[in-house]
Amino acid sequence: RAKAYGKSQLALYSETLQEEVNHRLTLENALSEALLRNQFELYYQPIVKVEGGTSRVIGVEALLRWWQDGTMISPDEFIPVLEESGQIVEVGEWVLREACRQVKSWHDNGLPGLRCSVNLSSRQLHEGGFAARVAAVLEETGFPASSLVLEITESLLMQDVPDTLATLRELESLGIRIALDDFGTGFSSLGYLHRYPLHIIKVDKSFITRAPDDERLGAISRAIIGLGRGLRMDVIAEGIETPEQMRFLRDEGCHYIQGYWFSRPLSADNIHPVLVSLSTLDESV
Ligand code: C2E
Ligand code: MG
Ligand code: MG
Ligand code: MG
């Protein structure tokens, strides 16, 4: 098989590989200065409780944005780089502090009890003393633990690091809720739901998006919602964009909705009026 690749092809291959490595290094270098240069910003997306024709915002998810020379770079592009280089530990702590500070100021200005969801990378949780660092940020910002939600993914649990359970229990004992994000996209071992203290399931948007007209995806969504409810967990559906999807979820008894239907993620300044308008009960859905 080696013969099939001519010399020139091999050179071409290594050139693109080299380009990739260079690109990665450039990103990594730029990212290492991003905190100091104030290039990170948090966007917020509302999480809404819909029940009996009324809808009311119950929380927001903080989503990291990176501004480089006026261009916004998507987290899917740079979070993996931060994770690989280990910088995610420092950046993640900044995210937590900034989100708590921001949502605390909304608590103090007419939106008491609003929950704040923050995404975690496994590197952060597996770093020793994580729960203590979270407690310190809560103390420093005056943010109530009962309003904090930490979002983790199945892949984090899959790594089977011995201290994971202890750390999650410590967080739970502080009064923090844990959400299992993107549920259904990983290995979805049902054992996790039993073994770990998890309070919220977020049904991945890939299921919901086509659920109303795809019977099989509909069946999967229905099963996940039933599972979560049976375990007395809150079930949040992600990526809701259309009234058909809203109707499907209402019929399946899923009451927590996040998606462009209510609002795209927006900067703190821009999301505030949206939160205020969603904070009063109305009959709009
Ligand atoms: P996620 O935690 O699952 O966040 C939900 C993603 O779905 C967000 O993408 C959000 O903008 C998008 N979304 C929300 N509603 C809709 C909708 O109706 N339709 C569609 N098509 N998409 C919708 P975003 O902001 O690009 O973030 C992507 C991922 O990056 C997040 O997925 C999360 O895994 C990661 N991420 C973002 N911020 C952080 C962070 O501070 N720390 C860590 N570790 N990861 C983060
Ligand atoms: Mg999330
Ligand atoms: Mg998600
Ligand atoms: Mg995701």
GROMACS .gro file of C-alpha atoms and ligand atoms in nm:
model
  334
    1ARG     CA    1   0.000   0.000   0.000
    2ALA     CA    2   0.290   0.229   0.074
    3LYS     CA    3   0.372   0.225  -0.298
    4ALA     CA    4   0.037   0.381  -0.377
    5TYR     CA    5   0.152   0.706  -0.222
    6GLY     CA    6   0.404   0.876  -0.445
    7LYS     CA    7   0.673   1.099  -0.305
    8SER     CA    8   0.486   1.415  -0.400
    9GLN     CA    9   0.172   1.297  -0.229
   10LEU     CA   10   0.362   1.227   0.086
   11ALA     CA   11   0.507   1.577   0.075
   12LEU     CA   12   0.161   1.720   0.022
   13TYR     CA   13   0.032   1.527   0.318
   14SER     CA   14   0.306   1.641   0.551
   15GLU     CA   15   0.264   1.997   0.429
   16THR     CA   16  -0.101   2.009   0.528
   17LEU     CA   17  -0.019   1.838   0.853
   18GLN     CA   18   0.249   2.101   0.913
   19GLU     CA   19  -0.005   2.371   0.832
   20GLU     CA   20  -0.243   2.222   1.082
   21VAL     CA   21   0.023   2.212   1.350
   22ASN     CA   22   0.116   2.573   1.275
   23HIS     CA   23  -0.246   2.683   1.286
   24ARG     CA   24  -0.286   2.512   1.620
   25LEU     CA   25   0.025   2.677   1.761
   26THR     CA   26  -0.088   3.019   1.639
   27LEU     CA   27  -0.426   2.965   1.803
   28GLU     CA   28  -0.266   2.845   2.123
   29ASN     CA   29  -0.036   3.148   2.140
   30ALA     CA   30  -0.317   3.390   2.070
   31LEU     CA   31  -0.533   3.220   2.331
   32SER     CA   32  -0.262   3.241   2.593
   33GLU     CA   33  -0.291   3.620   2.578
   34ALA     CA   34  -0.667   3.638   2.537
   35LEU     CA   35  -0.747   3.665   2.908
   36LEU     CA   36  -0.498   3.948   2.964
   37ARG     CA   37  -0.619   4.126   2.655
   38ASN     CA   38  -0.982   4.104   2.765
   39GLN     CA   39  -1.080   3.918   2.450
   40PHE     CA   40  -1.320   3.679   2.619
   41GLU     CA   41  -1.683   3.765   2.667
   42LEU     CA   42  -1.978   3.570   2.801
   43TYR     CA   43  -2.300   3.548   2.608
   44TYR     CA   44  -2.615   3.434   2.783
   45GLN     CA   45  -2.910   3.230   2.661
   46PRO     CA   46  -3.235   3.205   2.859
   47ILE     CA   47  -3.371   2.874   2.989
   48VAL     CA   48  -3.748   2.900   3.007
   49LYS     CA   49  -4.008   2.705   3.199
   50VAL     CA   50  -4.318   2.647   2.989
   51GLU     CA   51  -4.624   2.514   3.164
   52GLY     CA   52  -4.996   2.539   3.103
   53GLY     CA   53  -4.967   2.814   2.844
   54THR     CA   54  -4.736   3.030   3.051
   55SER     CA   55  -4.363   3.076   3.009
   56ARG     CA   56  -4.113   3.220   3.249
   57VAL     CA   57  -3.734   3.243   3.243
   58ILE     CA   58  -3.574   3.038   3.522
   59GLY     CA   59  -3.210   3.071   3.430
   60VAL     CA   60  -2.942   3.147   3.178
   61GLU     CA   61  -2.656   2.946   3.032
   62ALA     CA   62  -2.325   3.129   3.004
   63LEU     CA   63  -2.153   3.066   2.670
   64LEU     CA   64  -1.796   3.172   2.607
   65ARG     CA   65  -1.703   3.393   2.313
   66TRP     CA   66  -1.358   3.492   2.189
   67TRP     CA   67  -1.310   3.818   2.004
   68GLN     CA   68  -1.001   3.838   1.787
   69ASP     CA   69  -0.953   4.152   1.578
   70GLY     CA   70  -1.324   4.219   1.573
   71THR     CA   71  -1.410   3.862   1.469
   72MET     CA   72  -1.601   3.633   1.699
   73ILE     CA   73  -1.459   3.283   1.718
   74SER     CA   74  -1.689   2.996   1.805
   75PRO     CA   75  -1.622   2.791   2.118
   76ASP     CA   76  -1.628   2.471   1.913
   77GLU     CA   77  -1.309   2.599   1.749
   78PHE     CA   78  -1.115   2.718   2.051
   79ILE     CA   79  -1.238   2.521   2.354
   80PRO     CA   80  -1.064   2.201   2.232
   81VAL     CA   81  -0.738   2.398   2.200
   82LEU     CA   82  -0.776   2.536   2.553
   83GLU     CA   83  -0.849   2.185   2.678
   84GLU     CA   84  -0.546   2.032   2.513
   85SER     CA   85  -0.306   2.302   2.634
   86GLY     CA   86  -0.453   2.301   2.984
   87GLN     CA   87  -0.542   2.672   2.964
   88ILE     CA   88  -0.906   2.576   3.012
   89VAL     CA   89  -0.846   2.554   3.387
   90GLU     CA   90  -0.765   2.924   3.414
   91VAL     CA   91  -1.016   3.036   3.151
   92GLY     CA   92  -1.286   2.817   3.304
   93GLU     CA   93  -1.237   2.979   3.641
   94TRP     CA   94  -1.269   3.319   3.476
   95VAL     CA   95  -1.594   3.205   3.313
   96LEU     CA   96  -1.733   3.087   3.647
   97ARG     CA   97  -1.638   3.409   3.828
   98GLU     CA   98  -1.765   3.636   3.550
   99ALA     CA   99  -2.096   3.447   3.515
  100CYS     CA  100  -2.157   3.452   3.893
  101ARG     CA  101  -2.073   3.822   3.911
  102GLN     CA  102  -2.307   3.906   3.622
  103VAL     CA  103  -2.602   3.696   3.732
  104LYS     CA  104  -2.562   3.821   4.090
  105SER     CA  105  -2.607   4.175   3.961
  106TRP     CA  106  -2.925   4.063   3.783
  107HIS     CA  107  -3.044   3.906   4.111
  108ASP     CA  108  -2.995   4.242   4.277
  109ASN     CA  109  -3.179   4.423   3.999
  110GLY     CA  110  -3.518   4.263   3.967
  111LEU     CA  111  -3.436   3.903   3.869
  112PRO     CA  112  -3.389   3.726   4.203
  113GLY     CA  113  -3.323   3.353   4.198
  114LEU     CA  114  -3.224   3.342   3.831
  115ARG     CA  115  -3.015   3.028   3.782
  116CYS     CA  116  -2.675   3.044   3.621
  117SER     CA  117  -2.548   2.746   3.418
  118VAL     CA  118  -2.177   2.718   3.347
  119ASN     CA  119  -2.014   2.456   3.121
  120LEU     CA  120  -1.723   2.259   3.265
  121SER     CA  121  -1.441   2.077   3.092
  122SER     CA  122  -1.313   1.756   3.244
  123ARG     CA  123  -0.970   1.910   3.303
  124GLN     CA  124  -1.129   2.158   3.543
  125LEU     CA  125  -1.325   1.905   3.742
  126HIS     CA  126  -1.031   1.664   3.760
  127GLU     CA  127  -0.795   1.933   3.885
  128GLY     CA  128  -0.751   1.878   4.258
  129GLY     CA  129  -0.949   2.105   4.491
  130PHE     CA  130  -1.208   2.199   4.230
  131ALA     CA  131  -1.504   2.213   4.469
  132ALA     CA  132  -1.309   2.436   4.708
  133ARG     CA  133  -1.227   2.673   4.422
  134VAL     CA  134  -1.593   2.692   4.323
  135ALA     CA  135  -1.685   2.762   4.686
  136ALA     CA  136  -1.427   3.043   4.692
  137VAL     CA  137  -1.574   3.201   4.377
  138LEU     CA  138  -1.924   3.185   4.530
  139GLU     CA  139  -1.794   3.350   4.844
  140GLU     CA  140  -1.608   3.617   4.650
  141THR     CA  141  -1.903   3.706   4.425
  142GLY     CA  142  -2.178   3.659   4.684
  143PHE     CA  143  -2.354   3.425   4.442
  144PRO     CA  144  -2.589   3.169   4.605
  145ALA     CA  145  -2.485   2.807   4.547
  146SER     CA  146  -2.852   2.714   4.508
  147SER     CA  147  -2.868   2.921   4.187
  148LEU     CA  148  -2.557   2.767   4.030
  149VAL     CA  149  -2.577   2.484   3.778
  150LEU     CA  150  -2.260   2.317   3.649
  151GLU     CA  151  -2.296   2.142   3.312
  152ILE     CA  152  -2.086   1.835   3.246
  153THR     CA  153  -2.091   1.582   2.962
  154GLU     CA  154  -2.102   1.206   2.948
  155SER     CA  155  -1.745   1.198   2.819
  156LEU     CA  156  -1.628   1.349   3.147
  157LEU     CA  157  -1.797   1.071   3.343
  158MET     CA  158  -1.669   0.810   3.098
  159GLN     CA  159  -1.307   0.885   3.181
  160ASP     CA  160  -1.380   0.711   3.508
  161VAL     CA  161  -1.140   0.919   3.716
  162PRO     CA  162  -1.170   0.790   4.075
  163ASP     CA  163  -1.225   1.132   4.235
  164THR     CA  164  -1.509   1.236   4.003
  165LEU     CA  165  -1.781   1.101   4.227
  166ALA     CA  166  -1.631   1.262   4.539
  167THR     CA  167  -1.596   1.599   4.365
  168LEU     CA  168  -1.954   1.591   4.235
  169ARG     CA  169  -2.080   1.498   4.581
  170GLU     CA  170  -1.884   1.785   4.731
  171LEU     CA  171  -2.041   2.025   4.480
  172GLU     CA  172  -2.384   1.882   4.556
  173SER     CA  173  -2.332   1.927   4.928
  174LEU     CA  174  -2.257   2.295   4.865
  175GLY     CA  175  -2.608   2.316   4.715
  176ILE     CA  176  -2.496   2.328   4.352
  177ARG     CA  177  -2.694   2.143   4.082
  178ILE     CA  178  -2.525   1.928   3.820
  179ALA     CA  179  -2.660   1.901   3.465
  180LEU     CA  180  -2.573   1.630   3.216
  181ASP     CA  181  -2.531   1.821   2.888
  182ASP     CA  182  -2.582   1.691   2.531
  183PHE     CA  183  -2.744   1.377   2.665
  184GLY     CA  184  -2.776   1.104   2.407
  185THR     CA  185  -2.472   1.197   2.197
  186GLY     CA  186  -2.214   1.010   2.401
  187PHE     CA  187  -2.234   0.659   2.530
  188SER     CA  188  -2.539   0.737   2.744
  189SER     CA  189  -2.469   0.464   2.989
  190LEU     CA  190  -2.772   0.458   3.211
  191GLY     CA  191  -2.543   0.358   3.497
  192TYR     CA  192  -2.416   0.718   3.511
  193LEU     CA  193  -2.762   0.845   3.593
  194HIS     CA  194  -2.770   0.613   3.887
  195ARG     CA  195  -2.413   0.638   4.006
  196TYR     CA  196  -2.356   1.014   4.001
  197PRO     CA  197  -2.545   1.296   4.170
  198LEU     CA  198  -2.708   1.452   3.864
  199HIS     CA  199  -3.005   1.686   3.887
  200ILE     CA  200  -3.074   1.794   3.533
  201ILE     CA  201  -3.067   1.624   3.190
  202LYS     CA  202  -3.025   1.832   2.879
  203VAL     CA  203  -3.158   1.648   2.575
  204ASP     CA  204  -2.919   1.715   2.290
  205LYS     CA  205  -3.049   1.937   2.014
  206SER     CA  206  -2.974   1.681   1.745
  207PHE     CA  207  -3.266   1.469   1.870
  208ILE     CA  208  -3.519   1.744   1.913
  209THR     CA  209  -3.449   1.931   1.593
  210ARG     CA  210  -3.607   1.661   1.375
  211ALA     CA  211  -3.818   1.489   1.638
  212PRO     CA  212  -4.159   1.624   1.535
  213ASP     CA  213  -4.145   1.462   1.188
  214ASP     CA  214  -3.897   1.181   1.242
  215GLU     CA  215  -4.075   0.905   1.429
  216ARG     CA  216  -3.761   0.731   1.546
  217LEU     CA  217  -3.597   1.048   1.677
  218GLY     CA  218  -3.930   1.132   1.837
  219ALA     CA  219  -3.926   0.798   2.015
  220ILE     CA  220  -3.572   0.861   2.143
  221SER     CA  221  -3.659   1.210   2.270
  222ARG     CA  222  -3.971   1.072   2.437
  223ALA     CA  223  -3.768   0.799   2.608
  224ILE     CA  224  -3.506   1.043   2.739
  225ILE     CA  225  -3.774   1.279   2.871
  226GLY     CA  226  -3.952   0.989   3.044
  227LEU     CA  227  -3.628   0.865   3.191
  228GLY     CA  228  -3.538   1.204   3.335
  229ARG     CA  229  -3.881   1.261   3.476
  230GLY     CA  230  -3.889   0.914   3.627
  231LEU     CA  231  -3.559   0.989   3.800
  232ARG     CA  232  -3.707   1.317   3.932
  233MET     CA  233  -3.460   1.518   3.729
  234ASP     CA  234  -3.541   1.839   3.545
  235VAL     CA  235  -3.531   1.776   3.171
  236ILE     CA  236  -3.422   2.066   2.952
  237ALA     CA  237  -3.465   2.046   2.575
  238GLU     CA  238  -3.189   2.228   2.384
  239GLY     CA  239  -3.202   2.385   2.041
  240ILE     CA  240  -3.574   2.460   2.015
  241GLU     CA  241  -3.636   2.678   1.713
  242THR     CA  242  -3.992   2.617   1.590
  243PRO     CA  243  -4.351   2.608   1.720
  244GLU     CA  244  -4.374   2.243   1.603
  245GLN     CA  245  -4.084   2.150   1.830
  246MET     CA  246  -4.245   2.344   2.115
  247ARG     CA  247  -4.571   2.157   2.068
  248PHE     CA  248  -4.397   1.820   2.054
  249LEU     CA  249  -4.217   1.890   2.383
  250ARG     CA  250  -4.529   2.017   2.552
  251ASP     CA  251  -4.711   1.699   2.453
  252GLU     CA  252  -4.424   1.490   2.587
  253GLY     CA  253  -4.427   1.676   2.920
  254CYS     CA  254  -4.089   1.848   2.885
  255HIS     CA  255  -4.125   2.185   3.053
  256TYR     CA  256  -3.780   2.340   3.030
  257ILE     CA  257  -3.685   2.490   2.698
  258GLN     CA  258  -3.369   2.649   2.563
  259GLY     CA  259  -3.327   2.761   2.205
  260TYR     CA  260  -3.345   3.030   1.941
  261TRP     CA  261  -3.727   3.014   1.972
  262PHE     CA  262  -3.696   3.223   2.288
  263SER     CA  263  -3.361   3.386   2.220
  264ARG     CA  264  -3.019   3.335   2.071
  265PRO     CA  265  -2.733   3.372   2.313
  266LEU     CA  266  -2.663   3.745   2.353
  267SER     CA  267  -2.420   3.970   2.537
  268ALA     CA  268  -2.508   4.064   2.896
  269ASP     CA  269  -2.634   4.407   2.791
  270ASN     CA  270  -2.846   4.273   2.509
  271ILE     CA  271  -2.994   3.979   2.697
  272HIS     CA  272  -3.111   4.184   2.995
  273PRO     CA  273  -3.430   4.324   2.834
  274VAL     CA  274  -3.509   3.974   2.700
  275LEU     CA  275  -3.479   3.830   3.052
  276VAL     CA  276  -3.702   4.103   3.190
  277SER     CA  277  -3.968   4.041   2.927
  278LEU     CA  278  -3.952   3.665   2.993
  279SER     CA  279  -3.965   3.710   3.370
  280THR     CA  280  -4.331   3.798   3.384
  281LEU     CA  281  -4.584   3.522   3.329
  282ASP     CA  282  -4.760   3.550   2.999
  283GLU     CA  283  -4.976   3.350   2.763
  284SER     CA  284  -4.759   3.390   2.456
  285VAL     CA  285  -4.692   3.020   2.401
  286C2E     P1  286  -2.358   2.351   2.482
  286C2E     O1  287  -2.317   2.367   2.624
  286C2E     O2  288  -2.438   2.231   2.446
  286C2E     O3  289  -2.435   2.486   2.445
  286C2E     C1  290  -2.545   2.493   2.358
  286C2E     C2  291  -2.503   2.535   2.220
  286C2E     O4  292  -2.618   2.530   2.134
  286C2E     C3  293  -2.451   2.677   2.213
  286C2E     O5  294  -2.352   2.683   2.112
  286C2E     C4  295  -2.577   2.754   2.169
  286C2E     O6  296  -2.547   2.877   2.106
  286C2E     C5  297  -2.637   2.656   2.073
  286C2E     N1  298  -2.782   2.676   2.058
  286C2E     C6  299  -2.870   2.720   2.150
  286C2E     N2  300  -2.996   2.724   2.101
  286C2E     C7  301  -2.989   2.680   1.975
  286C2E     C8  302  -3.087   2.660   1.869
  286C2E     O7  303  -3.207   2.684   1.886
  286C2E     N3  304  -3.041   2.611   1.751
  286C2E     C9  305  -2.909   2.584   1.730
  286C2E     N4  306  -2.874   2.538   1.611
  286C2E     N5  307  -2.813   2.601   1.826
  286C2E    C10  308  -2.853   2.649   1.945
  286C2E     P2  309  -2.214   2.763   2.135
  286C2E     O8  310  -2.240   2.887   2.213
  286C2E     O9  311  -2.148   2.774   2.002
  286C2E    O10  312  -2.131   2.665   2.226
  286C2E    C11  313  -2.090   2.540   2.178
  286C2E    C12  314  -2.033   2.454   2.288
  286C2E    O11  315  -1.911   2.507   2.339
  286C2E    C13  316  -2.123   2.443   2.410
  286C2E    O12  317  -2.228   2.350   2.385
  286C2E    C14  318  -2.024   2.396   2.514
  286C2E    O13  319  -2.003   2.257   2.503
  286C2E    C15  320  -1.897   2.467   2.473
  286C2E     N6  321  -1.879   2.587   2.559
  286C2E    C16  322  -1.931   2.710   2.548
  286C2E     N7  323  -1.890   2.790   2.648
  286C2E    C17  324  -1.810   2.714   2.727
  286C2E    C18  325  -1.735   2.738   2.848
  286C2E    O14  326  -1.738   2.846   2.908
  286C2E     N8  327  -1.662   2.634   2.897
  286C2E    C19  328  -1.660   2.511   2.835
  286C2E     N9  329  -1.584   2.414   2.890
  286C2E    N10  330  -1.729   2.485   2.723
  286C2E    C20  331  -1.803   2.584   2.670
  287MG      MG  332  -2.408   2.351   2.799
  288MG      MG  333  -2.568   2.109   2.509
  289MG      MG  334  -2.254   2.094   2.313
   0.00000   0.00000   0.00000
